[in-house]
Amino acid sequence: MNGFFTSLTFTKKYVFALSLIAFFSFAAYINLVRLIDSQSNDVKVINISGKQRMLSQKIALFAIHYKTKSLEEMVDLMDSSHSYLLSLEMSDELKKIYYSKPVLLDEKIREYISRGRSFLKHRDGRSLTYILTNSQPLLKDLDTAVSIYQKETEMKTENLKNVELFIFLFISATLLFEALFIFRPANNSEKRKTKELKSQKEYSDIITEINNNAIIAVDGNFNILTFNKSAQNMFGYSAEEMLHTQLLDDRIIPLKYLDRHVKGLKNFMLSGEFNNKNYVFELEGQHKDSKIFPIRISFGSKIEDDSKIVVANIQDITLEKEKDSLIVEQSRFAAMGEMIGNIAHQWRQPLSSISTIATGAKLRYKNNLLSDEELDETFIKIKDHTQHLSKTIDDFRDFFKHDKKIEAFDVCDVVNMSITLTDAMYKDNGINLVLKSGGLKVMLMGSGSELSQVFLNILNNAKDAIKDKKIKNAVVLIEVLSDDEYVVVKIHDNAGGIPDDIKTKIFEPYFTTKHKSQGTGIGLFMSKKIISNHFNGSIEVQNREFVVNDEKYFGAEFSIKIKQTEI
């Protein structure tokens, strides 16, 4: 029972105690009503029983003096009062007096009343003699009855008083119980919770202060409530300069973001909702010395009643951006190395053809076997090969452009360009490169050369995996799929797949399974960044089967998913 009670919440304990008090208060009220009613009835009974004594003596007195009218009234009153007393519930002691020998009070009273009526009617001496003879003995018996009525009334009153005392004691005990086991524990609990909240606040303040990120909290009036140590270091302002001032100016927010910032804050304060609550933004902050630096920022909020607080969590990503720039440069150099290899493959056959044509023409010329028509044909062939070399140079130059122009482009055109850049290399390694695009024309907005870099990274990795594992009947399949919302480019190879223990690591920077002379481990990392940051898409890898010309193959599948944009 104790365990059950202690398991109850404060509210339930309080309701339970109040219910007990209410119940016993109601019981006390009922008991008081009963006491008043009982006392009222008992007083009436005692008065009537006492009145019978007086009536018995008046009947005798009026009978002696032959006052018939008064005698008749007294007889009627005694008869009616006796009938009333008999109609009430009697105790065993009263029943014994009224109905049992030796007293037989009921019988005596009825006989006394009967003799009184007989005397009124006949004026007989026998009735008068009975009345006079029995008036005193009847008075004595009536005194006994009255004393019993009085004693029982006192007992009832005492019992009701005892009940009242019990209720009083129980209510007092309940109040004491409530004080000891409800209010005192509740008070202790509140003190403990207050202490815990205070400790939590102190802990939260400490965490906020030692947090490496800048923490800035703003209330509903745009006043700054929190400006932690990291915020002071990041923006160059002291807490005294910033706290309790409004965050509606360009002290730490560059002007180009200020309108957007103010609009977002006001919208939240009005609606209580963030449009981009779970987003992490890469924006810019402004130092006290006016220096602009890159930041990563996310927002949280706290709403209590009419109070709204916005909390900004800000990270200075200057070093990260510098590192990214370094990785981008390394990626460009790595890609350049890959492309130089591709150029060698692309140029080897045309240069060999030019050399063969020129050597053949020279020999035929020395032997006077070269006609003017054959010479013209030789020049045309050499020109065709040099134009092919020139086009190859243009393709590689486009790939290495520094200005990544944002424009509309056809995904299939980029895929075809990537195939062109790797075609000779794939042929030299005996790899069958298959394209399935179904004649799609899917337009995207962005940098086509960046997307081509992603495709080339994957195609080069597929070539290296096939070459390292010495795969026979090597196949690489490129699929271009599209629906109303997304375009998906899947690149399959049949090199046997990627081991599960490294599959989750291949998009990490500097992770590579190749010898350091063959790879830097940043190609797939940069590919993921390009797809995520520049195309708002995703790139995933899994091992699965694919089919080419009714033949089943197994290996890695890189799936690039990009949301289409209206051009």
Coordinates of C-alpha atoms in Angstrom, one line a residue:
M1 CA 0.0 0.0 0.0
N2 CA 2.9 2.3 0.9
G3 CA 4.6 1.5 -2.3
F4 CA 1.4 2.2 -4.3
F5 CA 0.9 5.6 -2.5
T6 CA 4.5 6.7 -3.0
S7 CA 4.3 5.8 -6.7
L8 CA 1.4 8.2 -7.2
T9 CA 2.1 11.7 -8.6
F10 CA 1.8 14.8 -6.4
T11 CA -1.5 15.7 -8.0
K12 CA -3.0 12.3 -7.4
K13 CA -1.8 12.3 -3.8
Y14 CA -3.3 15.7 -3.3
V15 CA -6.6 14.7 -4.9
F16 CA -6.7 11.6 -2.8
A17 CA -6.1 13.6 0.4
L18 CA -8.6 16.3 -0.5
S19 CA -11.2 13.6 -1.4
L20 CA -10.8 12.1 2.1
I21 CA -11.2 15.5 3.7
A22 CA -14.2 16.3 1.6
F23 CA -15.7 12.9 2.4
F24 CA -15.3 13.2 6.1
S25 CA -16.3 16.9 6.1
F26 CA -19.5 15.8 4.4
A27 CA -19.9 12.9 7.0
A28 CA -19.4 15.5 9.8
Y29 CA -22.1 17.7 8.2
I30 CA -24.5 14.7 8.0
N31 CA -23.6 13.7 11.6
L32 CA -24.3 17.3 12.8
V33 CA -27.6 17.3 11.0
R34 CA -28.5 13.9 12.6
L35 CA -27.4 15.3 16.0
I36 CA -29.6 18.3 15.6
D37 CA -32.5 16.3 14.4
S38 CA -32.0 13.7 17.0
Q39 CA -31.8 16.2 19.8
S40 CA -34.9 18.0 18.5
N41 CA -36.8 14.7 18.4
D42 CA -35.5 13.5 21.7
V43 CA -36.4 16.8 23.4
K44 CA -39.9 16.4 21.9
V45 CA -40.1 12.8 23.2
I46 CA -39.0 13.8 26.6
N47 CA -41.4 16.7 26.7
I48 CA -44.3 14.5 25.7
S49 CA -43.4 11.7 28.1
G50 CA -43.0 14.2 30.8
K51 CA -46.3 15.8 29.8
Q52 CA -48.0 12.4 30.3
R53 CA -47.1 12.6 34.0
M54 CA -48.7 16.0 34.3
L55 CA -51.8 14.8 32.3
S56 CA -52.2 11.8 34.6
Q57 CA -52.4 14.1 37.7
K58 CA -54.7 16.6 36.0
I59 CA -57.1 13.9 35.0
A60 CA -57.3 12.8 38.7
L61 CA -57.7 16.5 39.8
F62 CA -60.4 17.3 37.3
A63 CA -62.3 14.1 38.0
I64 CA -62.5 14.9 41.8
H65 CA -63.9 18.4 41.0
Y66 CA -66.1 17.1 38.1
K67 CA -64.6 19.5 35.6
T68 CA -65.8 17.5 32.7
K69 CA -64.7 19.8 29.9
S70 CA -61.1 20.1 31.2
L71 CA -61.1 16.4 32.0
E72 CA -62.1 15.5 28.5
E73 CA -59.3 17.7 27.1
M74 CA -56.7 16.0 29.4
V75 CA -57.9 12.5 28.5
D76 CA -57.7 13.3 24.7
L77 CA -54.2 14.8 25.1
M78 CA -53.0 11.8 27.1
D79 CA -54.4 9.5 24.5
S80 CA -52.8 11.3 21.5
S81 CA -49.5 11.7 23.3
H82 CA -49.4 8.0 24.2
S83 CA -50.2 7.0 20.6
Y84 CA -47.4 9.2 19.3
L85 CA -44.9 7.7 21.8
L86 CA -45.9 4.2 20.7
S87 CA -45.4 5.1 17.0
L88 CA -41.7 5.8 17.6
E89 CA -39.0 3.2 17.6
M90 CA -38.4 1.9 21.1
S91 CA -35.4 0.4 22.8
D92 CA -35.6 -3.0 24.4
E93 CA -35.6 -1.3 27.8
L94 CA -38.6 0.9 26.9
K95 CA -40.5 -2.1 25.3
K96 CA -40.0 -4.0 28.6
I97 CA -41.5 -1.1 30.6
Y98 CA -44.4 -0.6 28.2
Y99 CA -45.3 -4.2 27.3
S100 CA -43.8 -6.6 29.8
K101 CA -44.7 -7.5 33.4
P102 CA -44.5 -6.3 36.1
V103 CA -44.9 -2.7 34.7
L104 CA -47.1 -3.1 31.6
L105 CA -47.2 0.7 31.2
D106 CA -49.0 0.6 27.9
E107 CA -51.8 -1.4 29.4
K108 CA -52.0 0.8 32.5
I109 CA -52.1 4.0 30.4
R110 CA -54.8 2.7 28.2
E111 CA -56.9 1.5 31.2
Y112 CA -56.4 4.9 32.9
I113 CA -57.6 6.7 29.7
S114 CA -60.5 4.3 29.4
R115 CA -61.6 4.9 33.0
G116 CA -61.3 8.6 32.4
R117 CA -63.7 8.4 29.4
S118 CA -66.0 6.1 31.3
F119 CA -66.2 8.6 34.2
L120 CA -67.0 11.4 31.7
K121 CA -69.8 9.3 30.3
H122 CA -71.3 7.6 33.3
R123 CA -70.1 9.5 36.4
D124 CA -69.5 6.2 38.0
G125 CA -67.8 5.8 41.3
R126 CA -65.8 2.8 40.2
S127 CA -64.0 4.7 37.5
L128 CA -63.3 7.6 39.8
T129 CA -62.0 5.3 42.5
Y130 CA -59.7 3.7 39.8
I131 CA -58.4 7.0 38.7
L132 CA -57.7 8.3 42.2
T133 CA -56.2 5.0 43.3
N134 CA -53.8 4.5 40.3
S135 CA -52.8 8.2 39.6
Q136 CA -49.7 8.0 41.9
P137 CA -48.6 4.5 40.9
L138 CA -49.0 5.5 37.2
L139 CA -47.0 8.7 37.9
K140 CA -44.2 6.6 39.3
D141 CA -44.2 4.3 36.2
L142 CA -44.3 7.3 33.9
D143 CA -41.3 8.8 35.8
T144 CA -39.4 5.6 35.1
A145 CA -40.3 5.9 31.3
V146 CA -39.2 9.5 31.3
S147 CA -35.9 8.7 32.9
I148 CA -35.2 6.0 30.3
Y149 CA -36.1 8.4 27.5
Q150 CA -33.6 10.9 29.1
K151 CA -30.9 8.3 29.5
E152 CA -31.3 7.1 25.9
T153 CA -31.2 10.7 24.6
E154 CA -28.0 11.3 26.5
M155 CA -26.5 8.1 25.0
K156 CA -27.5 9.1 21.5
T157 CA -26.0 12.5 22.0
E158 CA -22.8 11.0 23.4
N159 CA -22.5 8.5 20.4
L160 CA -23.0 11.3 17.9
K161 CA -20.4 13.4 19.8
N162 CA -18.0 10.4 19.6
V163 CA -18.6 10.1 15.9
E164 CA -18.0 13.8 15.5
L165 CA -14.8 13.5 17.6
F166 CA -13.7 10.5 15.4
I167 CA -14.4 12.6 12.2
F168 CA -12.5 15.5 13.7
L169 CA -9.6 13.3 14.6
F170 CA -9.5 11.6 11.2
I171 CA -9.6 14.9 9.4
S172 CA -6.8 16.2 11.6
A173 CA -4.9 13.0 10.9
T174 CA -5.5 13.4 7.2
L175 CA -4.3 17.0 7.3
L176 CA -1.2 15.9 9.3
F177 CA -0.7 13.0 6.8
E178 CA -1.1 15.5 4.0
A179 CA 1.5 17.8 5.6
L180 CA 4.0 15.1 6.3
F181 CA 3.6 12.8 3.3
I182 CA 2.4 15.1 0.5
F183 CA 3.3 18.8 1.1
R184 CA 6.6 18.2 2.8
P185 CA 7.8 15.6 0.2
A186 CA 6.4 17.9 -2.5
N187 CA 8.2 20.9 -1.0
N188 CA 11.4 18.8 -0.7
S189 CA 10.9 17.7 -4.3
E190 CA 10.4 21.3 -5.5
K191 CA 13.5 22.3 -3.6
R192 CA 15.4 19.4 -5.2
K193 CA 14.0 20.2 -8.7
T194 CA 14.9 23.9 -8.2
K195 CA 18.4 22.9 -7.2
E196 CA 18.6 20.5 -10.1
L197 CA 17.3 23.2 -12.5
K198 CA 19.8 25.6 -11.0
S199 CA 22.6 23.1 -11.5
Q200 CA 21.4 22.3 -15.0
K201 CA 21.3 26.0 -15.8
E202 CA 24.8 26.4 -14.4
Y203 CA 25.9 23.3 -16.3
S204 CA 24.2 24.6 -19.5
D205 CA 25.9 28.0 -19.0
I206 CA 29.3 26.2 -18.6
I207 CA 28.6 24.1 -21.7
T208 CA 27.6 27.2 -23.6
E209 CA 30.7 29.0 -22.6
I210 CA 33.2 26.2 -23.3
N211 CA 31.5 25.3 -26.6
N212 CA 33.8 25.7 -29.5
N213 CA 30.9 27.0 -31.6
A214 CA 29.5 30.5 -31.2
I215 CA 26.1 30.4 -29.3
I216 CA 23.9 33.4 -29.7
A217 CA 20.3 33.5 -28.2
V218 CA 17.8 36.2 -29.1
D219 CA 14.4 36.9 -27.4
G220 CA 11.1 38.0 -28.9
N221 CA 12.2 41.6 -29.0
F222 CA 15.4 40.6 -30.9
N223 CA 17.5 41.4 -27.8
I224 CA 20.6 39.2 -27.4
L225 CA 20.4 37.0 -24.3
T226 CA 23.5 34.9 -24.8
F227 CA 26.8 35.7 -26.5
N228 CA 29.3 33.1 -25.4
K229 CA 33.1 33.1 -25.3
S230 CA 33.4 31.5 -28.7
A231 CA 31.1 34.2 -30.2
Q232 CA 33.2 36.9 -28.7
N233 CA 36.4 35.3 -30.1
M234 CA 34.7 34.7 -33.5
F235 CA 33.2 38.1 -34.0
G236 CA 35.5 40.3 -32.0
Y237 CA 32.9 41.9 -29.8
S238 CA 32.7 41.5 -26.0
A239 CA 29.6 40.2 -24.2
E240 CA 29.1 43.7 -22.7
E241 CA 29.0 45.2 -26.2
M242 CA 26.4 42.7 -27.4
L243 CA 24.2 41.5 -24.6
H244 CA 20.8 43.2 -24.3
T245 CA 21.3 45.0 -27.7
Q246 CA 19.1 44.2 -30.7
L247 CA 20.5 41.8 -33.4
L248 CA 19.0 43.8 -36.3
D249 CA 22.1 45.5 -37.7
D250 CA 25.2 44.6 -39.7
R251 CA 27.7 44.3 -36.8
I252 CA 28.1 40.6 -37.2
I253 CA 25.8 40.0 -40.2
P254 CA 27.0 41.1 -43.6
L255 CA 24.7 43.5 -45.4
K256 CA 23.8 41.0 -48.1
Y257 CA 22.3 38.6 -45.6
L258 CA 20.8 41.2 -43.2
D259 CA 17.3 41.5 -44.9
R260 CA 17.0 37.7 -45.0
H261 CA 18.0 37.4 -41.4
V262 CA 15.6 40.1 -40.1
K263 CA 12.8 38.7 -42.2
G264 CA 13.4 35.2 -40.8
L265 CA 13.5 36.3 -37.2
K266 CA 10.4 38.4 -37.5
N267 CA 8.5 35.5 -39.2
F268 CA 9.4 33.2 -36.4
M269 CA 8.5 35.6 -33.6
L270 CA 5.1 36.0 -35.3
S271 CA 4.3 32.4 -36.2
G272 CA 6.5 30.4 -33.8
E273 CA 7.8 28.3 -36.7
F274 CA 11.0 28.1 -38.7
N275 CA 10.8 27.7 -42.5
N276 CA 14.2 25.9 -42.4
K277 CA 14.3 24.5 -38.9
N278 CA 16.4 21.4 -39.6
Y279 CA 18.7 23.0 -42.2
V280 CA 22.3 23.8 -41.8
F281 CA 23.4 26.8 -43.8
E282 CA 26.7 27.9 -45.1
L283 CA 26.7 31.7 -45.0
E284 CA 29.2 34.4 -44.0
G285 CA 29.8 36.3 -40.8
Q286 CA 31.4 39.7 -40.2
H287 CA 34.1 40.4 -37.7
K288 CA 34.3 43.7 -35.7
D289 CA 37.2 44.7 -38.0
S290 CA 34.8 44.2 -41.0
K291 CA 36.5 41.0 -42.2
I292 CA 34.1 38.6 -43.8
F293 CA 34.5 34.9 -43.1
P294 CA 32.6 31.7 -43.9
I295 CA 30.3 30.2 -41.3
R296 CA 28.1 27.2 -40.9
I297 CA 24.9 28.0 -38.9
S298 CA 21.9 26.2 -37.6
F299 CA 18.9 27.4 -35.6
G300 CA 17.0 26.1 -32.6
S301 CA 14.1 27.6 -30.7
K302 CA 12.3 27.5 -27.3
I303 CA 8.7 28.5 -26.9
E304 CA 7.1 28.9 -23.4
D305 CA 3.7 30.6 -23.2
D306 CA 4.2 33.9 -25.0
S307 CA 8.0 33.8 -24.7
K308 CA 10.0 32.9 -27.8
I309 CA 13.8 32.4 -28.0
V310 CA 15.9 31.7 -31.0
V311 CA 19.3 30.1 -30.6
A312 CA 21.9 30.2 -33.3
N313 CA 24.8 27.7 -33.4
I314 CA 27.6 29.1 -35.5
Q315 CA 30.8 27.4 -36.6
D316 CA 33.7 29.3 -38.2
I317 CA 34.6 27.1 -41.3
T318 CA 37.5 29.2 -42.6
L319 CA 40.0 26.4 -42.0
E320 CA 37.6 23.9 -43.5
K321 CA 37.2 26.0 -46.6
E322 CA 40.9 26.4 -46.9
K323 CA 41.3 22.7 -46.6
D324 CA 38.6 22.1 -49.2
S325 CA 40.4 24.5 -51.5
L326 CA 43.5 22.5 -51.1
I327 CA 41.7 19.3 -51.7
V328 CA 40.1 20.8 -54.8
E329 CA 43.6 21.7 -56.1
Q330 CA 44.9 18.3 -55.3
S331 CA 41.9 16.8 -57.0
R332 CA 42.6 18.9 -60.1
F333 CA 46.2 17.8 -60.2
A334 CA 45.1 14.2 -59.8
A335 CA 42.6 14.6 -62.5
M336 CA 45.2 16.3 -64.7
G337 CA 47.4 13.2 -64.2
E338 CA 44.6 11.0 -65.3
M339 CA 43.9 13.2 -68.2
I340 CA 47.5 13.2 -69.4
G341 CA 47.3 9.5 -69.5
N342 CA 44.1 9.7 -71.5
I343 CA 45.7 12.2 -73.8
A344 CA 48.6 9.8 -74.4
H345 CA 46.1 7.1 -75.3
Q346 CA 44.0 9.5 -77.4
W347 CA 47.0 10.8 -79.4
R348 CA 49.0 7.6 -79.8
Q349 CA 46.8 6.1 -82.6
P350 CA 46.4 9.4 -84.6
L351 CA 50.1 10.2 -84.3
S352 CA 51.0 6.7 -85.3
S353 CA 48.7 7.0 -88.3
I354 CA 50.2 10.4 -89.3
S355 CA 53.7 9.0 -89.0
T356 CA 52.8 5.9 -91.2
I357 CA 51.1 8.1 -93.8
A358 CA 54.0 10.6 -94.0
T359 CA 56.6 7.8 -94.2
G360 CA 54.7 6.0 -96.9
A361 CA 54.2 9.2 -98.9
K362 CA 58.0 10.0 -98.6
L363 CA 59.0 6.5 -99.9
R364 CA 56.6 6.7 -102.8
Y365 CA 57.8 10.2 -103.6
K366 CA 61.4 9.1 -103.8
N367 CA 60.5 6.3 -106.1
N368 CA 58.4 8.6 -108.3
L369 CA 55.3 6.6 -107.4
L370 CA 53.3 9.4 -105.8
S371 CA 50.8 11.0 -108.0
D372 CA 49.3 14.4 -107.4
E373 CA 45.9 12.8 -106.5
E374 CA 47.6 10.5 -104.0
L375 CA 49.5 13.5 -102.5
D376 CA 46.3 15.4 -102.0
E377 CA 44.7 12.3 -100.4
T378 CA 47.7 12.0 -98.1
F379 CA 47.3 15.6 -97.0
I380 CA 43.6 15.1 -96.4
K381 CA 44.3 12.1 -94.2
I382 CA 46.9 13.9 -92.2
K383 CA 44.6 16.9 -91.9
D384 CA 41.8 14.6 -90.6
H385 CA 44.1 13.2 -87.9
T386 CA 45.4 16.6 -86.9
Q387 CA 41.8 17.9 -86.6
H388 CA 41.0 14.9 -84.4
L389 CA 44.0 15.9 -82.2
S390 CA 42.8 19.5 -82.1
K391 CA 39.4 18.4 -81.0
T392 CA 41.0 16.2 -78.3
I393 CA 42.9 19.3 -77.1
D394 CA 39.6 21.3 -77.0
D395 CA 37.8 18.5 -75.0
F396 CA 40.6 18.4 -72.4
R397 CA 40.8 22.2 -72.3
D398 CA 37.0 22.3 -71.5
F399 CA 37.5 19.8 -68.8
F400 CA 40.2 21.9 -67.1
K401 CA 38.5 25.2 -67.3
H402 CA 38.9 27.2 -64.0
D403 CA 35.6 29.1 -64.5
K404 CA 32.9 26.6 -63.8
K405 CA 30.2 28.4 -65.7
I406 CA 26.7 27.6 -64.5
E407 CA 24.5 26.9 -67.5
A408 CA 21.9 24.5 -68.9
F409 CA 23.4 21.3 -70.3
D410 CA 22.2 17.9 -71.5
V411 CA 23.3 15.0 -69.1
C412 CA 23.7 12.7 -72.1
D413 CA 26.1 15.1 -73.7
V414 CA 28.3 15.1 -70.6
V415 CA 28.2 11.3 -70.5
N416 CA 29.2 11.1 -74.1
M417 CA 32.1 13.6 -73.6
S418 CA 33.3 11.5 -70.6
I419 CA 33.2 8.4 -72.8
T420 CA 35.1 10.2 -75.5
L421 CA 37.8 11.2 -73.0
T422 CA 38.3 7.6 -71.8
D423 CA 37.5 5.7 -75.0
A424 CA 41.1 5.1 -76.2
M425 CA 42.2 4.1 -72.7
Y426 CA 39.3 1.6 -72.4
K427 CA 40.1 0.1 -75.8
D428 CA 43.8 -0.2 -74.9
N429 CA 42.7 -2.2 -71.8
G430 CA 40.2 -4.3 -73.6
I431 CA 37.2 -2.9 -71.8
N432 CA 33.8 -2.9 -73.5
L433 CA 32.1 0.4 -72.6
V434 CA 28.3 0.2 -73.1
L435 CA 25.9 3.2 -72.9
K436 CA 22.2 2.8 -72.4
S437 CA 20.4 6.1 -72.5
G438 CA 17.3 5.4 -74.6
G439 CA 17.8 8.6 -76.5
L440 CA 17.0 10.7 -73.5
K441 CA 17.5 14.4 -73.4
V442 CA 17.6 15.5 -69.8
M443 CA 18.6 19.1 -69.1
L444 CA 20.3 20.2 -65.8
M445 CA 21.5 23.5 -64.6
G446 CA 25.1 23.7 -63.4
S447 CA 28.6 23.0 -64.5
G448 CA 28.8 20.2 -67.1
S449 CA 32.6 20.0 -66.7
E450 CA 32.2 19.3 -63.0
L451 CA 29.7 16.5 -63.6
S452 CA 32.1 15.1 -66.3
Q453 CA 34.8 15.1 -63.6
V454 CA 32.6 12.9 -61.4
F455 CA 31.9 10.5 -64.3
L456 CA 35.6 10.4 -65.2
N457 CA 36.6 9.6 -61.6
I458 CA 34.3 6.6 -61.5
L459 CA 35.2 5.4 -65.0
N460 CA 39.0 5.7 -64.1
N461 CA 38.4 3.7 -60.9
A462 CA 36.4 1.1 -62.8
K463 CA 39.3 0.7 -65.3
D464 CA 41.9 0.4 -62.5
A465 CA 39.8 -2.2 -60.6
I466 CA 39.3 -4.3 -63.8
K467 CA 43.0 -4.0 -64.7
D468 CA 44.2 -4.9 -61.2
K469 CA 42.0 -7.9 -61.0
K470 CA 42.8 -8.9 -64.6
I471 CA 39.1 -9.4 -65.5
K472 CA 38.4 -11.2 -68.7
N473 CA 35.5 -10.0 -70.8
A474 CA 35.6 -6.7 -69.0
V475 CA 32.5 -4.6 -69.2
V476 CA 31.4 -1.2 -68.0
L477 CA 27.8 -0.2 -68.4
I478 CA 26.5 3.4 -68.1
E479 CA 22.7 3.8 -67.7
V480 CA 20.9 7.1 -67.9
L481 CA 17.4 6.9 -66.4
S482 CA 14.9 9.7 -65.8
D483 CA 11.4 10.3 -64.4
D484 CA 9.4 13.5 -63.9
E485 CA 11.5 14.5 -60.9
Y486 CA 15.0 12.9 -61.0
V487 CA 17.7 11.9 -63.4
V488 CA 19.8 8.9 -62.4
V489 CA 23.1 7.9 -63.9
K490 CA 24.3 4.4 -63.0
I491 CA 27.9 3.2 -63.8
H492 CA 28.4 -0.6 -63.4
D493 CA 31.6 -2.6 -63.7
N494 CA 32.2 -6.3 -63.5
A495 CA 35.3 -6.1 -61.3
G496 CA 33.6 -8.2 -58.5
G497 CA 32.4 -5.4 -56.3
I498 CA 33.8 -3.4 -53.3
P499 CA 34.4 -5.2 -50.0
D500 CA 31.9 -4.4 -47.3
D501 CA 34.5 -3.2 -44.8
I502 CA 35.7 -0.4 -47.1
K503 CA 32.4 0.4 -48.9
T504 CA 31.4 3.0 -46.3
K505 CA 34.9 4.6 -46.4
I506 CA 35.4 5.2 -50.1
F507 CA 33.9 8.7 -50.0
E508 CA 36.2 9.9 -47.2
P509 CA 39.1 12.2 -48.1
Y510 CA 42.4 10.6 -48.8
F511 CA 41.0 7.0 -48.5
T512 CA 42.4 4.8 -51.3
T513 CA 43.1 1.1 -51.9
K514 CA 45.6 2.0 -54.6
H515 CA 49.3 2.4 -54.1
K516 CA 50.2 6.0 -53.3
S517 CA 51.9 6.2 -56.8
Q518 CA 48.5 5.5 -58.4
G519 CA 46.0 7.5 -56.4
T520 CA 45.5 10.2 -53.9
G521 CA 42.1 9.1 -52.4
I522 CA 40.4 12.4 -53.1
G523 CA 38.6 11.6 -56.4
L524 CA 35.5 10.0 -54.9
F525 CA 35.5 12.5 -52.0
M526 CA 35.4 15.4 -54.5
S527 CA 32.8 13.6 -56.6
K528 CA 30.5 13.4 -53.6
K529 CA 31.1 17.1 -52.7
I530 CA 30.3 18.1 -56.3
I531 CA 27.1 16.1 -56.5
S532 CA 26.0 17.1 -53.0
N533 CA 27.0 20.8 -52.9
H534 CA 26.7 21.8 -56.6
F535 CA 23.9 19.7 -57.8
N536 CA 22.0 19.1 -54.5
G537 CA 22.0 15.4 -55.4
S538 CA 23.4 12.1 -54.0
I539 CA 25.9 9.5 -54.9
E540 CA 25.8 5.9 -53.6
V541 CA 27.6 2.7 -54.2
Q542 CA 26.5 -1.0 -53.9
N543 CA 27.4 -4.3 -55.3
R544 CA 24.9 -5.9 -57.6
E545 CA 24.3 -7.8 -60.8
F546 CA 23.7 -6.2 -64.2
V547 CA 22.9 -7.4 -67.7
V548 CA 24.6 -6.6 -71.0
N549 CA 23.5 -8.4 -74.2
D550 CA 21.7 -11.1 -72.1
E551 CA 24.9 -11.8 -70.2
K552 CA 24.9 -11.4 -66.4
Y553 CA 27.8 -9.6 -64.7
F554 CA 28.5 -8.7 -61.1
G555 CA 30.4 -5.7 -59.6
A556 CA 30.1 -2.2 -58.2
E557 CA 27.3 0.1 -59.1
F558 CA 27.7 3.9 -58.6
S559 CA 24.4 5.6 -58.6
I560 CA 24.2 9.4 -59.1
K561 CA 20.8 10.9 -58.4
I562 CA 20.1 14.5 -59.3
K563 CA 16.8 16.4 -59.0
Q564 CA 15.8 17.9 -62.3
T565 CA 15.4 21.7 -62.6
E566 CA 13.1 23.6 -64.8
I567 CA 15.1 25.4 -67.5

